[in-house]
Short mmCIF file of C-alpha atoms and ligand atoms in Angstrom, two decimals:
data_model
loop_
_atom_site.label_atom_id
_atom_site.label_comp_id
_atom_site.label_asym_id
_atom_site.label_seq_id
_atom_site.Cartn_x
_atom_site.Cartn_y
_atom_site.Cartn_z
CA MET X 825 26.80 -30.47 14.98
CA SER X 826 25.02 -27.38 13.67
CA ALA X 827 24.91 -24.20 15.76
CA PRO X 828 21.82 -23.85 17.96
CA ALA X 829 18.86 -21.89 16.61
CA LEU X 830 18.50 -18.24 17.63
CA ILE X 831 14.71 -18.16 17.66
CA VAL X 832 12.38 -21.13 17.99
CA LEU X 833 8.61 -20.65 18.06
CA ARG X 834 6.52 -23.76 18.55
CA ASP X 835 2.80 -24.10 17.93
CA ILE X 836 1.94 -20.44 18.49
CA CYS X 837 -1.74 -19.51 18.61
CA PHE X 838 -2.66 -15.87 18.98
CA SER X 839 -5.81 -13.83 18.50
CA PHE X 840 -6.84 -10.31 19.41
CA SER X 841 -10.47 -11.50 19.50
CA PRO X 842 -11.84 -15.04 19.98
CA THR X 843 -13.62 -15.00 16.61
CA LYS X 844 -10.59 -14.13 14.49
CA PRO X 845 -7.33 -16.02 15.09
CA VAL X 846 -4.23 -14.27 13.74
CA LEU X 847 -1.72 -17.08 14.31
CA ASN X 848 -2.90 -20.67 14.19
CA HIS X 849 -0.34 -23.22 15.45
CA ALA X 850 2.51 -21.36 13.75
CA SER X 851 6.06 -22.64 14.19
CA PHE X 852 9.25 -20.90 13.16
CA VAL X 853 13.03 -21.32 13.43
CA LEU X 854 15.73 -18.70 12.80
CA ALA X 855 19.20 -20.24 12.50
CA PRO X 856 22.50 -18.32 12.76
CA GLY X 857 23.34 -16.44 9.56
CA GLU X 858 19.87 -16.71 8.10
CA LYS X 859 18.12 -13.70 6.61
CA ILE X 860 14.51 -14.78 6.47
CA ALA X 861 11.95 -12.91 4.40
CA LEU X 862 8.55 -12.95 6.13
CA THR X 863 5.81 -12.21 3.65
CA GLY X 864 2.03 -12.39 3.51
CA PRO X 865 -0.89 -10.14 2.72
CA ASN X 866 -1.89 -7.05 4.71
CA GLY X 867 -3.36 -8.11 8.03
CA ALA X 868 -1.88 -11.66 7.84
CA GLY X 869 -0.16 -11.26 11.22
CA LYS X 870 3.48 -10.53 10.27
CA THR X 871 3.93 -7.57 12.60
CA THR X 872 2.12 -9.48 15.34
CA LEU X 873 4.56 -12.36 14.92
CA LEU X 874 7.60 -10.05 15.37
CA HIS X 875 5.95 -8.49 18.42
CA ILE X 876 5.47 -11.98 19.88
CA MET X 877 9.20 -12.64 19.36
CA MET X 878 9.93 -9.48 21.40
CA GLY X 879 7.39 -10.26 24.12
CA LEU X 880 5.25 -7.25 23.14
CA GLN X 881 2.29 -9.58 22.58
CA THR X 882 1.67 -12.81 24.48
CA PRO X 883 0.39 -15.85 22.59
CA GLN X 884 -2.51 -17.84 24.02
CA THR X 885 -0.59 -21.10 23.44
CA GLY X 886 2.85 -22.16 22.26
CA THR X 887 6.45 -21.74 23.36
CA ILE X 888 9.12 -19.17 22.53
CA GLU X 889 12.88 -19.67 22.79
CA ILE X 890 15.18 -16.75 22.08
CA LEU X 891 18.95 -17.31 22.12
CA GLN X 892 18.38 -20.71 23.78
CA LYS X 893 16.31 -19.19 26.62
CA THR X 894 12.66 -20.03 27.09
CA CYS X 895 10.79 -16.72 27.21
CA LYS X 896 7.42 -16.55 28.94
CA THR X 897 7.37 -13.60 31.30
CA GLU X 898 8.23 -9.92 30.85
CA LYS X 899 11.35 -10.60 32.95
CA ASP X 900 12.45 -13.32 30.47
CA PHE X 901 11.97 -10.98 27.51
CA SER X 902 13.59 -7.95 29.12
CA ALA X 903 16.74 -10.06 29.59
CA ILE X 904 17.04 -10.64 25.81
CA ARG X 905 15.75 -7.33 24.42
CA GLY X 906 19.23 -5.78 24.26
CA LYS X 907 20.26 -8.65 21.99
CA VAL X 908 17.27 -8.51 19.65
CA GLY X 909 16.71 -5.33 17.68
CA LEU X 910 13.21 -4.59 16.43
CA LEU X 911 12.63 -2.00 13.72
CA PHE X 912 8.99 -1.04 14.21
CA GLN X 913 6.72 -0.83 11.16
CA ASP X 914 5.93 2.78 12.10
CA SER X 915 9.07 4.89 12.68
CA ASP X 916 7.14 7.15 15.06
CA ASP X 917 6.85 4.17 17.45
CA GLN X 918 10.68 3.98 17.53
CA LEU X 919 11.74 7.61 17.80
CA PHE X 920 10.95 9.42 21.01
CA CYS X 921 13.89 11.77 21.72
CA PRO X 922 14.07 15.43 20.66
CA THR X 923 17.15 15.01 18.46
CA VAL X 924 18.56 12.31 16.21
CA ILE X 925 21.76 11.82 18.21
CA GLU X 926 19.82 11.37 21.47
CA ASP X 927 17.60 8.75 19.83
CA VAL X 928 20.55 6.80 18.39
CA ALA X 929 22.68 7.05 21.56
CA PHE X 930 19.79 5.92 23.78
CA GLY X 931 20.35 2.20 23.06
CA PRO X 932 24.15 2.15 23.57
CA LEU X 933 23.75 4.17 26.81
CA ASN X 934 21.15 1.68 27.96
CA LEU X 935 23.59 -1.15 27.22
CA GLY X 936 26.11 0.44 29.63
CA TYR X 937 28.40 2.42 27.31
CA ASN X 938 29.59 5.75 28.68
CA ASP X 939 28.65 9.06 27.01
CA ALA X 940 31.78 9.26 24.84
CA GLN X 941 31.47 5.64 23.68
CA ALA X 942 27.74 5.98 22.98
CA LEU X 943 28.37 9.13 20.92
CA GLU X 944 31.17 7.46 18.95
CA ILE X 945 28.96 4.46 18.16
CA SER X 946 26.08 6.77 17.20
CA TYR X 947 28.16 8.99 14.90
CA LYS X 948 29.58 5.90 13.16
CA THR X 949 26.18 4.25 12.77
CA LEU X 950 24.69 7.43 11.31
CA ALA X 951 27.66 7.79 8.95
CA ASP X 952 27.27 4.16 7.78
CA LEU X 953 23.68 4.93 6.87
CA GLY X 954 24.63 8.12 5.02
CA LEU X 955 23.23 10.31 7.79
CA SER X 956 26.31 12.31 8.79
CA GLY X 957 25.17 15.84 9.58
CA PHE X 958 21.77 14.68 10.87
CA GLU X 959 22.97 14.40 14.48
CA ASN X 960 21.34 17.57 15.78
CA ARG X 961 18.24 17.50 13.59
CA ILE X 962 14.89 17.55 15.37
CA THR X 963 13.58 14.02 14.99
CA HIS X 964 9.93 14.84 14.46
CA GLN X 965 10.82 17.29 11.68
CA LEU X 966 12.50 14.61 9.54
CA SER X 967 10.92 13.33 6.33
CA GLY X 968 9.38 9.84 6.30
CA GLY X 969 12.42 8.27 4.60
CA GLU X 970 14.85 10.08 6.89
CA LYS X 971 12.90 8.85 9.94
CA ARG X 972 13.05 5.31 8.54
CA LEU X 973 16.85 5.46 8.37
CA VAL X 974 17.21 7.06 11.80
CA ALA X 975 14.91 4.38 13.25
CA LEU X 976 17.18 1.77 11.67
CA ALA X 977 20.21 3.56 13.12
CA THR X 978 18.72 3.27 16.63
CA VAL X 979 18.49 -0.51 16.11
CA LEU X 980 21.92 -1.02 14.48
CA ALA X 981 23.68 1.14 17.11
CA MET X 982 22.88 -1.56 19.67
CA ALA X 983 24.65 -4.21 17.55
CA PRO X 984 22.01 -6.81 18.41
CA ASP X 985 22.56 -10.53 17.77
CA ILE X 986 19.25 -10.73 15.90
CA LEU X 987 17.50 -8.12 13.77
CA LEU X 988 13.73 -8.06 13.33
CA LEU X 989 12.97 -5.56 10.58
CA ASP X 990 9.36 -4.61 9.88
CA GLU X 991 9.19 -3.13 6.38
CA PRO X 992 12.62 -1.45 6.44
CA THR X 993 12.42 0.00 2.92
CA ASN X 994 9.14 1.84 3.44
CA GLY X 995 9.48 5.42 2.27
CA LEU X 996 13.03 5.00 0.93
CA ASP X 997 13.98 6.20 -2.55
CA GLN X 998 15.80 3.88 -4.99
CA THR X 999 19.28 5.13 -4.07
CA VAL X 1000 18.76 4.78 -0.33
CA GLU X 1001 17.02 1.42 -0.75
CA SER X 1002 20.01 0.17 -2.70
CA ARG X 1003 22.39 1.41 0.04
CA LEU X 1004 20.24 -0.35 2.65
CA THR X 1005 20.32 -3.53 0.55
CA ASP X 1006 24.14 -3.45 0.54
CA ILE X 1007 24.24 -2.78 4.30
CA LEU X 1008 21.88 -5.65 5.17
CA GLN X 1009 23.69 -8.04 2.80
CA ALA X 1010 26.97 -7.25 4.55
CA LEU X 1011 25.69 -7.56 8.13
CA PRO X 1012 26.63 -10.86 9.80
CA GLN X 1013 23.58 -10.95 12.07
CA ALA X 1014 20.64 -13.26 11.51
CA MET X 1015 17.49 -11.36 10.67
CA VAL X 1016 13.81 -11.61 9.94
CA ILE X 1017 12.69 -9.07 7.35
CA ILE X 1018 9.05 -8.25 6.70
CA SER X 1019 8.57 -6.58 3.34
CA HIS X 1020 6.21 -6.32 0.41
CA ASN X 1021 9.21 -5.31 -1.75
CA ARG X 1022 10.06 -8.43 -3.74
CA SER X 1023 13.19 -7.21 -5.49
CA PHE X 1024 14.64 -6.05 -2.17
CA LEU X 1025 13.86 -9.42 -0.56
CA ASP X 1026 15.27 -11.31 -3.56
CA GLN X 1027 18.59 -9.56 -3.00
CA VAL X 1028 18.81 -9.82 0.79
CA ALA X 1029 16.92 -12.92 1.96
CA THR X 1030 18.46 -16.37 2.21
CA ARG X 1031 15.04 -18.02 2.74
CA LYS X 1032 11.41 -17.00 2.49
CA VAL X 1033 8.42 -17.89 4.64
CA THR X 1034 4.86 -16.77 4.18
CA LEU X 1035 2.05 -16.33 6.67
CA HIS X 1036 -0.98 -18.04 5.26
CA ASN X 1037 -4.16 -18.60 7.26
CA GLY X 1038 -2.24 -18.02 10.48
CA ASP X 1039 0.45 -20.58 9.73
CA LEU X 1040 3.97 -20.20 8.40
CA ILE X 1041 4.93 -22.04 5.26
CA SER X 1042 7.98 -21.84 3.07
CA GLY X 1043 7.67 -19.48 0.10
CA ASP X 1044 7.90 -22.32 -2.37
CA GLU X 1045 5.23 -24.36 -0.63
CA THR X 1046 2.82 -21.43 -0.84
CA ILE X 1047 3.18 -21.30 -4.58
CA LYS X 1048 2.98 -25.09 -5.00
CA ASN X 1049 -0.08 -25.43 -2.75
CA THR X 1050 -1.84 -22.58 -4.50
CA ILE X 1051 -1.20 -24.19 -7.87
CA ALA X 1052 -2.41 -27.56 -6.59
CA GLY X 1053 -5.56 -25.92 -5.15
CA LYS X 1054 -4.67 -26.96 -1.61
CA THR X 1055 -5.28 -23.56 -0.04
CA SER X 1056 -8.40 -23.18 2.07
N1 LIG E 1177 -4.00 -4.08 18.77
C1 LIG E 1177 -4.83 -4.73 17.97
N2 LIG E 1177 -6.11 -4.99 18.35
C2 LIG E 1177 -6.95 -5.69 17.55
N3 LIG E 1177 -6.61 -6.17 16.34
C3 LIG E 1177 -5.35 -5.94 15.92
C4 LIG E 1177 -4.40 -5.20 16.70
N4 LIG E 1177 -3.24 -5.15 16.02
C5 LIG E 1177 -3.44 -5.81 14.86
N5 LIG E 1177 -4.70 -6.28 14.79
C6 LIG E 1177 -5.27 -7.10 13.71
O1 LIG E 1177 -4.52 -8.30 13.65
C7 LIG E 1177 -4.32 -8.71 12.30
C8 LIG E 1177 -2.82 -8.87 12.04
O2 LIG E 1177 -2.23 -7.57 12.08
P1 LIG E 1177 -0.70 -7.33 11.73
O3 LIG E 1177 -0.41 -5.90 11.99
O4 LIG E 1177 0.11 -8.34 12.44
O5 LIG E 1177 -0.68 -7.64 10.17
P2 LIG E 1177 0.50 -7.52 9.10
O6 LIG E 1177 0.64 -8.86 8.44
O7 LIG E 1177 1.69 -6.94 9.73
O8 LIG E 1177 -0.13 -6.50 8.03
P3 LIG E 1177 0.54 -5.32 7.17
O9 LIG E 1177 1.19 -5.99 5.96
O10 LIG E 1177 -0.64 -4.49 6.74
O11 LIG E 1177 1.49 -4.57 8.03
C9 LIG E 1177 -5.02 -7.65 11.45
O12 LIG E 1177 -6.30 -8.15 11.10
C10 LIG E 1177 -5.12 -6.45 12.36
O13 LIG E 1177 -6.24 -5.67 12.03
MG1 LIG E 1178 2.69 -5.18 9.57
#
């Protein structure tokens, strides 16, 4: 018997306004060990879909199961948020403490680690990302790429069971992107990665899905349907 799915979305419909649906009966499954690339044009609804998985947006219809728990209410989602790490598309939405070490230690402290443990985890996570020496930097003074890595450190420091990464390579130079590629390849966690960076996705993703007209289809189907003129 295969291991149970980590995320199951069924028949999700979501719109910000009644005239323009973003998700239209979308269904999605993340299985253990999968690294799913979520692609689609600007405005397709990719970020919205990750926010729905975290309970930050509520779909009009459909069901959400995270780690075998049906999630409907804020209480349901708050119970799983420590186990699902979301890297926001905009690093400034993630970083809110004065210094880097405070931002990275915030998650472990919230999970119940004591000060010494949270600091140890934070120093190690920063070191793994090549950020040793950044601990006491003022977060809002960091460059865009540095903020991206610190934001990722805040997520990885919590060692979540599932990673939801919204455009993780944005603002990273080639060297740092290649280090991030190695790190993500080596991580055992299942993840959903939104990116417009094809070469990065080709190296990290085990499967690709695309948001097309509010529905999720496998990467290959998108290409086949487009060739066959089946897109509407
Ligand atoms: N808070 C909001 N209120 C109204 N409309 C919104 C809101 N957030 C997003 N939208 C709209 O919903 C649609 C989906 O947005 P979303 O951010 O999910 O797209 P995306 O696929 O992540 O795009 P990108 O690749 O540019 O990041 C877009 O048309 C966007 O303008
Ligand atoms: Mg987005």
